[in-house]
XYZ file of C-alpha atoms in Angstrom:
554
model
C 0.000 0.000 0.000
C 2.745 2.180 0.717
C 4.156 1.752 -2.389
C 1.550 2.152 -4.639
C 0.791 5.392 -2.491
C 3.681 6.751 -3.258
C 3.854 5.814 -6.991
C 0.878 7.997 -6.757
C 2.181 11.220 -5.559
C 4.922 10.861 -7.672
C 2.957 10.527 -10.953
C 0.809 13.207 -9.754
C 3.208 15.506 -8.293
C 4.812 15.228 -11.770
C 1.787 16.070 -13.654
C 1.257 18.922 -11.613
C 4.918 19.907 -12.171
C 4.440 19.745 -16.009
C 1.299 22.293 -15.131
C 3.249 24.633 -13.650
C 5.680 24.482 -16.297
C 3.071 24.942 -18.676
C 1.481 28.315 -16.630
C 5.270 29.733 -16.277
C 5.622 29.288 -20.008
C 2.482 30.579 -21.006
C 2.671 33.546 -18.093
C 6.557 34.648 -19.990
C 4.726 37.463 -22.177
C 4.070 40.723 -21.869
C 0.683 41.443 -20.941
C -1.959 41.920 -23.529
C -5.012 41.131 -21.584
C -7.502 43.925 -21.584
C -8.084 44.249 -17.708
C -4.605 43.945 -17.076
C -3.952 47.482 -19.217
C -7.267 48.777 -18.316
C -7.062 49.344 -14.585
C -4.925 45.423 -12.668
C -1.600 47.269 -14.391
C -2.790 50.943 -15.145
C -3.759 52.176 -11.787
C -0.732 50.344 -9.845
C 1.980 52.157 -12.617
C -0.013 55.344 -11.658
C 0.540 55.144 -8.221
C 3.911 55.071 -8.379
C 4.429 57.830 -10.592
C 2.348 59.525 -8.175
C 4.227 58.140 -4.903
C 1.162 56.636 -3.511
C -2.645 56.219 -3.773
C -4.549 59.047 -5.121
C -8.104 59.588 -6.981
C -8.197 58.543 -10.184
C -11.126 60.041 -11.323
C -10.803 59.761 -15.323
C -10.529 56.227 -14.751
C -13.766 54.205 -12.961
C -12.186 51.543 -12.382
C -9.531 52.687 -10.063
C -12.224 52.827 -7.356
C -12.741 49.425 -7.441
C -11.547 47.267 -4.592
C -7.608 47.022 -4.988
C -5.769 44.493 -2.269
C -4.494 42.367 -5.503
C -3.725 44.608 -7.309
C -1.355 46.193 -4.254
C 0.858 43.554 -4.745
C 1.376 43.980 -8.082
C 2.731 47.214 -7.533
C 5.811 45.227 -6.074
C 7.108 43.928 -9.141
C 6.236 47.002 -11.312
C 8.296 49.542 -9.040
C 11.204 47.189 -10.038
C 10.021 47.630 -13.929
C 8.528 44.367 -14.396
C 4.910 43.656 -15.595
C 5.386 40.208 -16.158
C 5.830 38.882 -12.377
C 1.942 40.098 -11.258
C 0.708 37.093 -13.698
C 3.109 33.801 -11.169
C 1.548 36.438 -8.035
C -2.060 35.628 -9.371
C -1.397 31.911 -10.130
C -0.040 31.269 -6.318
C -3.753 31.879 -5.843
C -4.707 29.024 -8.033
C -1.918 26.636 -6.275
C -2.875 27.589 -3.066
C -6.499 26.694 -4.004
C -5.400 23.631 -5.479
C -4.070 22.560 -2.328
C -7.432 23.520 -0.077
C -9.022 20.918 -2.729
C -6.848 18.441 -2.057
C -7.044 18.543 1.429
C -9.593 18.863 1.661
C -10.980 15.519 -0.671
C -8.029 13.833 0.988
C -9.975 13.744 4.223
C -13.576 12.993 2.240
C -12.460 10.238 -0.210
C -8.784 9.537 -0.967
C -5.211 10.187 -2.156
C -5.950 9.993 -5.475
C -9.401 11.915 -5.621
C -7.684 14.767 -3.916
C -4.859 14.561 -6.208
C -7.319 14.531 -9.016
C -9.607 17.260 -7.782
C -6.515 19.664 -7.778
C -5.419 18.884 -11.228
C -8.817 19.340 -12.414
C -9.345 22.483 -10.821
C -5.902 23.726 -12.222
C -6.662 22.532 -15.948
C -9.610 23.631 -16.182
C -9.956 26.372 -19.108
C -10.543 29.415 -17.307
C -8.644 28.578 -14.509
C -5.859 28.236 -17.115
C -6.459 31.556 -18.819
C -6.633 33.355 -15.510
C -3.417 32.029 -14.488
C -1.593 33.618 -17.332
C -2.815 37.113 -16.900
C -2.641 39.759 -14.641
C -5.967 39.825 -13.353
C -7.733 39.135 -9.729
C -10.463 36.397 -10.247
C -7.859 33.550 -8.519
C -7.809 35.950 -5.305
C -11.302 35.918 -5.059
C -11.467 32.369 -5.882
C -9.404 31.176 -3.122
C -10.564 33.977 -0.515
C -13.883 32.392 -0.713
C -12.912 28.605 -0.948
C -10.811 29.428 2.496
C -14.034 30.948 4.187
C -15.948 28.094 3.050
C -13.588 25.791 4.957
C -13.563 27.430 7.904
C -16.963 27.880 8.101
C -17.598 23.770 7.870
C -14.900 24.002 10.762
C -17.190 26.658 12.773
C -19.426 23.535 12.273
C -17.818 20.730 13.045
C -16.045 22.409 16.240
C -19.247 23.197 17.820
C -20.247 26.768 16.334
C -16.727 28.136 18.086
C -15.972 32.163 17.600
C -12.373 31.467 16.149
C -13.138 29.450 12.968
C -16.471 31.840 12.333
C -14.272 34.966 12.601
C -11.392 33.323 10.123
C -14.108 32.578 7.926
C -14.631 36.274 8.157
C -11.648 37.617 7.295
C -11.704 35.395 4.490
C -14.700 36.656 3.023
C -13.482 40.486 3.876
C -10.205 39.736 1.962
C -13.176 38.896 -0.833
C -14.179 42.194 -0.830
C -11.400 43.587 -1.086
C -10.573 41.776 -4.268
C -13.305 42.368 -6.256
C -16.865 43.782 -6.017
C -18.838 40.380 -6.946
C -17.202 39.745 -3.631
C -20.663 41.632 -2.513
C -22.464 38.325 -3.535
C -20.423 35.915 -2.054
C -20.676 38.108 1.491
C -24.598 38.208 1.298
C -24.871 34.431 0.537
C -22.681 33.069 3.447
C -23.723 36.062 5.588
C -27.512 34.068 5.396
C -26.015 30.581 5.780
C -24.574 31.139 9.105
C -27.608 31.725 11.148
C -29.405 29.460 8.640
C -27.094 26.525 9.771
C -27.068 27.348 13.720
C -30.727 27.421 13.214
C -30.742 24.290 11.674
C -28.970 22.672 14.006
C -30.252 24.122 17.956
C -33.340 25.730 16.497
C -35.650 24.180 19.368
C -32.692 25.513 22.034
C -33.448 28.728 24.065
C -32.948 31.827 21.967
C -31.641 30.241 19.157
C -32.997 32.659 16.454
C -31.155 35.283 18.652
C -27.881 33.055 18.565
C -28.081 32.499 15.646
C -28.880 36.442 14.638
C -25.843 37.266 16.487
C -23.598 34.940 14.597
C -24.760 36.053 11.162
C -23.645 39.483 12.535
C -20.610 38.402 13.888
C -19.283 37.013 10.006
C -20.794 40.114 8.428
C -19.094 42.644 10.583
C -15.694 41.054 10.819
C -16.016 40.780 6.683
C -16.916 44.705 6.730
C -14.102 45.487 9.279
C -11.367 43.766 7.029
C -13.002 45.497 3.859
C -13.183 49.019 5.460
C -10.389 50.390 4.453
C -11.724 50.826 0.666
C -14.699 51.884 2.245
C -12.948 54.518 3.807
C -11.264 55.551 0.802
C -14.418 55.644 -1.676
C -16.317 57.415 1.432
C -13.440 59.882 1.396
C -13.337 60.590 -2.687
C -17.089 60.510 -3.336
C -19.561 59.507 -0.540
C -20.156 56.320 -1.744
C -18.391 53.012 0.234
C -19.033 51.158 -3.091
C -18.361 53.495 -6.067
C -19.325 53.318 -8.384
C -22.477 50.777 -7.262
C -25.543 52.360 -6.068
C -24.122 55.750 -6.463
C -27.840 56.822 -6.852
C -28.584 55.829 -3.653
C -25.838 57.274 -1.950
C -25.170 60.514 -3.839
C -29.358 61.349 -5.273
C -29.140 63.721 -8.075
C -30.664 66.438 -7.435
C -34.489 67.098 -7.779
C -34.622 69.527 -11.122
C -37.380 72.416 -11.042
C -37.891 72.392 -14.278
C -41.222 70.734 -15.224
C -40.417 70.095 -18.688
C -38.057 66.683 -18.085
C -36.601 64.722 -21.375
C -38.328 61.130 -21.075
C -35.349 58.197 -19.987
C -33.750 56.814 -22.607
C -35.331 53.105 -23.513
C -33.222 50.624 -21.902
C -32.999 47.022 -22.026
C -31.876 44.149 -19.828
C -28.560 42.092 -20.940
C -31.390 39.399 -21.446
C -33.612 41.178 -23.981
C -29.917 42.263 -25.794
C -29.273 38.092 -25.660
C -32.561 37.839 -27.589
C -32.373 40.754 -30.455
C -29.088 40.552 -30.909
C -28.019 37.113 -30.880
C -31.151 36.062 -31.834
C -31.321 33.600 -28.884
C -34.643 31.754 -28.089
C -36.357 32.492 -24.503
C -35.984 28.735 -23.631
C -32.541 29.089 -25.173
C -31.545 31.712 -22.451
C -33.394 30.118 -19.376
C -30.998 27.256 -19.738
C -27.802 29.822 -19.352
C -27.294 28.338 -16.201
C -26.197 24.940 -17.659
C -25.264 26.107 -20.980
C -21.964 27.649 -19.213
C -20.750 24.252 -18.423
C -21.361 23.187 -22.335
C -20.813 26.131 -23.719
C -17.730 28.608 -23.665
C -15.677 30.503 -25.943
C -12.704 33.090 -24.663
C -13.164 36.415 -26.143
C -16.839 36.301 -27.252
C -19.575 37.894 -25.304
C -21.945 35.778 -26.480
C -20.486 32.624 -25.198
C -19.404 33.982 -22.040
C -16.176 34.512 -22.759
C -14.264 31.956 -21.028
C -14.499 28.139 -20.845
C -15.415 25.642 -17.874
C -16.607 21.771 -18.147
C -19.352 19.743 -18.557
C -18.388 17.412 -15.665
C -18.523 20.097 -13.221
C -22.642 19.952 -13.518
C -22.709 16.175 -14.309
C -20.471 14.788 -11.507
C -21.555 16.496 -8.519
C -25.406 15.066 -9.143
C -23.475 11.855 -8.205
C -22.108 13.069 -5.277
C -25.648 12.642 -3.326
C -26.157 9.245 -3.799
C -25.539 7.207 -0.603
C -26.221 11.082 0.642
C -28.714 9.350 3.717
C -25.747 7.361 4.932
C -23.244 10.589 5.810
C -22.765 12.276 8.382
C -24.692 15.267 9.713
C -21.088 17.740 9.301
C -20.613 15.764 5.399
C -24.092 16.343 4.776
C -24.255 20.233 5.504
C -20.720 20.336 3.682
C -22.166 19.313 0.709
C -25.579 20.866 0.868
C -23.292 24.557 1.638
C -21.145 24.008 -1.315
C -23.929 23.336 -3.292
C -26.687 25.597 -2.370
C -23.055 28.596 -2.747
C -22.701 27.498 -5.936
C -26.417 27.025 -7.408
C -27.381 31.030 -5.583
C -23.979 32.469 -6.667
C -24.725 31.016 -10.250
C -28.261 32.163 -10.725
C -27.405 35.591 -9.201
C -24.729 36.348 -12.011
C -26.471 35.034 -14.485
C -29.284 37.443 -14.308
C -27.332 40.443 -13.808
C -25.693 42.840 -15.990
C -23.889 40.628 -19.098
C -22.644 37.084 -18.205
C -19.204 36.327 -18.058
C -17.227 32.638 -16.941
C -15.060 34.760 -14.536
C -18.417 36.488 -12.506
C -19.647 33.406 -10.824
C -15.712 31.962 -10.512
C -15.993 31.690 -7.047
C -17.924 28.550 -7.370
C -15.628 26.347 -9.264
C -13.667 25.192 -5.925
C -16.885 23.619 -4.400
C -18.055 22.358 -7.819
C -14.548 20.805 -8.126
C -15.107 19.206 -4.790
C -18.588 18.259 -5.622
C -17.623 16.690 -8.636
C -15.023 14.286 -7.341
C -17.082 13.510 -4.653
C -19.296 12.414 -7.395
C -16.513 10.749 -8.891
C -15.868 9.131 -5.510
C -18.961 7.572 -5.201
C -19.321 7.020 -8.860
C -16.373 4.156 -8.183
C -17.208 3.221 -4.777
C -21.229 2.866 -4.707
C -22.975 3.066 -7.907
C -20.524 0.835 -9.812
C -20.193 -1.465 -6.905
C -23.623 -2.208 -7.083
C -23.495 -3.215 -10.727
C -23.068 -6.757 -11.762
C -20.476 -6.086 -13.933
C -16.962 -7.772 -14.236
C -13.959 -5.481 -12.966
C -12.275 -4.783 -16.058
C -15.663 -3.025 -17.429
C -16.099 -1.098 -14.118
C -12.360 0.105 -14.572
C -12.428 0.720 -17.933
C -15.945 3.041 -17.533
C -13.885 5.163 -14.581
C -10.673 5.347 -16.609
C -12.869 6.795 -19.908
C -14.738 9.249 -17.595
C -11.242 10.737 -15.820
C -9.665 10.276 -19.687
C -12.481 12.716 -21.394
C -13.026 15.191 -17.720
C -8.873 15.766 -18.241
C -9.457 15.562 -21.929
C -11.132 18.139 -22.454
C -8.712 20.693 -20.326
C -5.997 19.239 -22.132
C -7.401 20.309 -25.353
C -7.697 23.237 -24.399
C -4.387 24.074 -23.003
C -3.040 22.830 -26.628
C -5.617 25.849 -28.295
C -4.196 28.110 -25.772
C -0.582 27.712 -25.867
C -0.644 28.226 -29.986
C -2.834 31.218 -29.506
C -0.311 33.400 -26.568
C 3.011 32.282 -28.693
C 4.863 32.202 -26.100
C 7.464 30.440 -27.549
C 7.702 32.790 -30.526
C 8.693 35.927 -28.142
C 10.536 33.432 -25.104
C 12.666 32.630 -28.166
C 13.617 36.028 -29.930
C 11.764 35.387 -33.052
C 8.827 38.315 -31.565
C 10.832 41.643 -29.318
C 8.668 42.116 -26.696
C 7.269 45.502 -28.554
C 6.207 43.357 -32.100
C 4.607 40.308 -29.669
C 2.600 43.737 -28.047
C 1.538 44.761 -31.164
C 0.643 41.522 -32.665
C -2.018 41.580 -30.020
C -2.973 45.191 -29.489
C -2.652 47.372 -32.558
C -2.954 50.111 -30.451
C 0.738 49.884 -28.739
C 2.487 51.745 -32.348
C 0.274 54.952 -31.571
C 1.204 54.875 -27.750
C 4.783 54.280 -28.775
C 4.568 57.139 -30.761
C 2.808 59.529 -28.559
C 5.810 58.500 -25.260
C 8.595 59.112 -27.758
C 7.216 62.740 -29.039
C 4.804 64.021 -27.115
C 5.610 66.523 -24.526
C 4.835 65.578 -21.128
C 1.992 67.487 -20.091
C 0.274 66.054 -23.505
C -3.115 65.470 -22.804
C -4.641 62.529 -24.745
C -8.351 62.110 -25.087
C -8.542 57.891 -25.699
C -11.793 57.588 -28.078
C -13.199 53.583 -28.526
C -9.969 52.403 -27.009
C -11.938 49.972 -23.938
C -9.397 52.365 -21.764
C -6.705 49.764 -22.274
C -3.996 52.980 -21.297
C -1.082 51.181 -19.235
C 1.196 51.343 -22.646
C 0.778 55.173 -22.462
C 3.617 57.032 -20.554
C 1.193 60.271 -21.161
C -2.086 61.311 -19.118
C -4.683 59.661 -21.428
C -8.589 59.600 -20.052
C -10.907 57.227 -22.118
C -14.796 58.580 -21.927
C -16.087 58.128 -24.805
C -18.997 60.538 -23.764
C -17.449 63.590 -23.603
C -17.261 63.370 -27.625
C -20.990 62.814 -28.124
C -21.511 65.814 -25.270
C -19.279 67.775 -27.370
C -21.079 67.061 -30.723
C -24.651 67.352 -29.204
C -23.508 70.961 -28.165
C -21.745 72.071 -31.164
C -22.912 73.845 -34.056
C -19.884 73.258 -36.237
C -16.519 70.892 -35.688
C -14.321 74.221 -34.517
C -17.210 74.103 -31.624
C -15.937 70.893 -31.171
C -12.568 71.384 -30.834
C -13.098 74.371 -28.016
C -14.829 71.818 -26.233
C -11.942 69.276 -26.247
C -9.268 71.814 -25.991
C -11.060 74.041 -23.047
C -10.962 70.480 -20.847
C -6.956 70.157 -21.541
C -7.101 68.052 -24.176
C -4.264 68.171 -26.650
C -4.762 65.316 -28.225
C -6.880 62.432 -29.824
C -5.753 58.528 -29.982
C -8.772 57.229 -32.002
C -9.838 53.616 -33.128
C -11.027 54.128 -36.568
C -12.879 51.232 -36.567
C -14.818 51.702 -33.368
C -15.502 55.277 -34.186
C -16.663 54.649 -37.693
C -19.236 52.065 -36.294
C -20.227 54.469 -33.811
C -21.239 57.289 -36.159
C -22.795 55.173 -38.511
C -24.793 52.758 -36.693
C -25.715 55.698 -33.261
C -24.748 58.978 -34.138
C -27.065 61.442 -35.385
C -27.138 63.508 -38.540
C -25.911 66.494 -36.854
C -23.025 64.206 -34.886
C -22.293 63.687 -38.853
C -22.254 67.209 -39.992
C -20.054 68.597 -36.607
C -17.596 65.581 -36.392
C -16.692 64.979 -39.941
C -15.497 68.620 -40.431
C -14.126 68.750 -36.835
C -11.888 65.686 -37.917
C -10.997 66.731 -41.405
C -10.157 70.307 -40.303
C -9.843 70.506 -36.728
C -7.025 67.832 -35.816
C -3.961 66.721 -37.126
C -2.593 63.385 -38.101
C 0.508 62.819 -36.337
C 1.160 59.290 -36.168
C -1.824 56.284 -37.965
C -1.012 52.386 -38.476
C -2.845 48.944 -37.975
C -6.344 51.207 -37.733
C -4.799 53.388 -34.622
C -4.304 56.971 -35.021
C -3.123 60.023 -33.013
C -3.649 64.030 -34.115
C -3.517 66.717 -32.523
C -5.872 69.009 -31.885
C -6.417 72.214 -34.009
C -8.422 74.977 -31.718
C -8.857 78.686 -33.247
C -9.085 79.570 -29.138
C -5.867 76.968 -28.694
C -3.777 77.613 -32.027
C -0.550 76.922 -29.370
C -1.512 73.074 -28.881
């Protein structure tokens, strides 16, 4: 036995060393990833050319929660932008090894070792852990409060492993905002399981109150200080959420009001523009696990697995026979994963990495399943041992499959080999993925350095740009709804410091023929043609300057 355990960990501890391998070859790049250069990279780099945090205010994002992207500002003060991607796949390894400890206690050396290299193949968990983003934080944040929370159960409902659990979930929130959901779901299982469990005790509903309270405030405590800091810049602990609750416009006098614009839900948009059924988008919920394409908003732009809906059904047979602490384990993981699911799925558009904080428990659901899959249900089966064997070794064969497939797809998409080799400099493998980078190139090497750059259909992606560049696409159609001729225009620009335009052809081509007005047409064509200047164009990127009759100087 001891042998063949150890053959085990050594053919495991080798695949997972081939994974890591794999991530650190993939991770070698420079990043390219849109969050990364919108705000994970951009707002760090800005706070150290500013010696410290400050408001932000051109870019929204920069009020967002921050504690990951703290660290990153570690390797950057030392010039390095690739080192934040191996800081966010720790995350993944640590979770990886949560799973496996986890399973190792609930099943065996093997299922543990398998639920960590599933969780670490898996497609988005992949993609995630070669970019500079904060998903894996929040991922593992909210496995480790789960844990500690089945150990605030199985010790009794103790304070020490409820307020750990806390912490956990505050370090949540301080990742990322969907961290929100993830608070309000285990902030209504605590007193939902002490209820459960002394509900016909003496003032258990108030017990169990107080508990709930306990995990919520300790959470709050630990995310304060981001509070404090959105509190302090605009009023609002949660900028920009809610900010009409917190910060009411004001109530206008004038009785003639301009009727809301028509808006519809990121469900009706599904429908008309995709031209999805109704039926079609009520099964969103399990289409994720079939469905999944990176890059594509339609098909949520990452990937998971099948076999993380179709092997944790199995993990409920022989459910009767468990344990009271196994059996609110699993119902907790499950019931966190099913609420956190349906919660992202109807709000705003519907993306892999919103509800990623419930692949851990699926993993461990699904292995579970896989557990019993072996140990019950094919036990039970009159059915010779090589056919049992040979049905569990096709089922772990296409599960790891399928992850392997995709690592293939992803590794000849990044290159990395092309750049870690010196065919690609590390400014032609930028540009091969961001046609953008020439124009911001251009604009460091010869634009003064109080150049002000107004970023027009760029998706703010401005951590290449070594010059003040604010991305709000609004302030053009503001500027054209006011204007009665493109000079008009330019005033506008110029009289809010702009000096500058670095404009995506493309996207502003699209956006004037498909939503701008005929007057946007007659004040922006001539403002283009006549008021600005083509300094630098290439790859459908350009940057001019802007020609003011008030600003002839700029």
């Amino acid at each position: 036995v001891m042998t063949r355990n150890l053959r085990t960990h050594i053919l495991f501890a080798l695949i997972l060393a081939g994974i890591m391998a794999y991530i650190v070859l993939l991770s070698s790049v420079p990043p390219v990833d849109r969050d990364a250069l919108t705000h994970h990279l951009l707002v760090p780099k800005l706070y150290l050319e500013n010696g410290g945090i400050h408001e932000l205010a051109h870019i929204p994002f920069s009020y967002y929660p921050m504690s990951l992207d703290l660290l990153y500002m570690i390797p950057l003060a030392f010039s390095n932008d690739i080192a934040p991607k191996f800081i966010h796949f720790v995350f993944a390894l640590v979770t990886g090894v949560m799973i496996f400890r986890y399973l190792r206690q609930r099943t065996d050396t093997t299922h543990a070792w398998m639920g960590a290299l599933f969780f670490l193949t898996l497609p988005i968990i992949v993609r995630l852990s070669s970019t500079v983003y904060v998903d894996l934080g929040l991922i593992c944040f909210f496995f480790a409060a789960l844990l500690y929370l089945f150990k605030w159960i199985e010790t009794g409902f103790t304070m020490r492993p409820l307020i750990i659990s806390g912490i956990w979930c505050g370090l949540a929130l301080g990742t990322k905002y969907n961290g929100l959901v993830g608070l309000f779901l285990l902030g209504l299982f605590v007193p939902f399981v002490y209820a459960r469990v002394h509900g016909k005790t003496r003032h258990a509903g108030l017990k169990a109150a107080g508990y709930g309270a306990v995990f919520i405030l300790v959470s709050l405590v630990v995310f304060s200080p981001w509070m404090i800091r959105n509190i302090t810049w605009t009023g609002n602990p949660v900028y920009p959420l809610y900010n009409k609750v917190f910060n009411p416009p004001p109530v206008s006098s004038d009785t003639e009001t301009r009727p809301p614009a028509p808006r519809i839900s990121h469900l009706q948009f599904r429908h008309l523009d995709y031209g999805e059924s109704w039926p079609a988008i009520a099964l969103i919920p399990v289409r994720v696990f079939f469905q999944g394409e990176d890059d594509s908003h339609q098909y949520f732009d990452g990937r998971t697995s099948p076999f993380l809906l179709i092997l944790p059904i199995l993990a409920f047979a022989g459910f009767k026979k468990r344990s009271r602490q196994e059996k609110a384990e699993i119902w907790l993981m499950t019931a966190f994963s099913v609420l956190f699911l349906l919660y992202a799925c109807a709000q705003t558009s519907i993306r892999i990495r919103y509800f990623a904080p419930i692949l851990p428990p699926l993993v461990v659901l699904a292995m579970l399943g896989l557990y019993n899959f072996q140990t019950r249900i094919l036990k039970a089966v009159p059915w010779s041992g090589p056919v049992k064997n040979f049905l569990v070794l096709a089922v772990i064969t296409v599960m790891l499959g399928l992850n392997a497939a995709y690592m293939v797809e992803r590794f000849k998409k990044d290159r990395p080999l092309a750049y870690l080799s010196g065919e690609l400099t590390r400014d032609d493998y930028i540009q091969s993925f961001r046609p953008e980078y020439a124009a911001f190139q251009y604009a460091n090497a010869h634009l003064p350095e109080d150049a002000k750059i107004f970023g027009l259909f760029m998706g703010g992606r401005g951590y290449y740009s070594d010059r003040f560049i604010a991305f709000n696409d609004s302030l053009l159609y503001r500027a054209a709804e006011d204007a009665a001729s493109g000079e008009d225009v330019a005033d506008s620009l110029t009289g809010k410091g702009f000096t500058h335009i670095l404009v995506s052809y493309s996207g502003f081509n699209l956006w004037l023929k498909e939503a701008g007005t005929d007057h946007d047409r007659q004040v922006l064509r001539p403002f283009f043609e006549a008021n600005t200047e083509v300094l630098f164009s290439q790859d459908g990127y350009g940057l001019l300057r802007i020609v003011s009759r008030h600003h002839k100087h700029l």
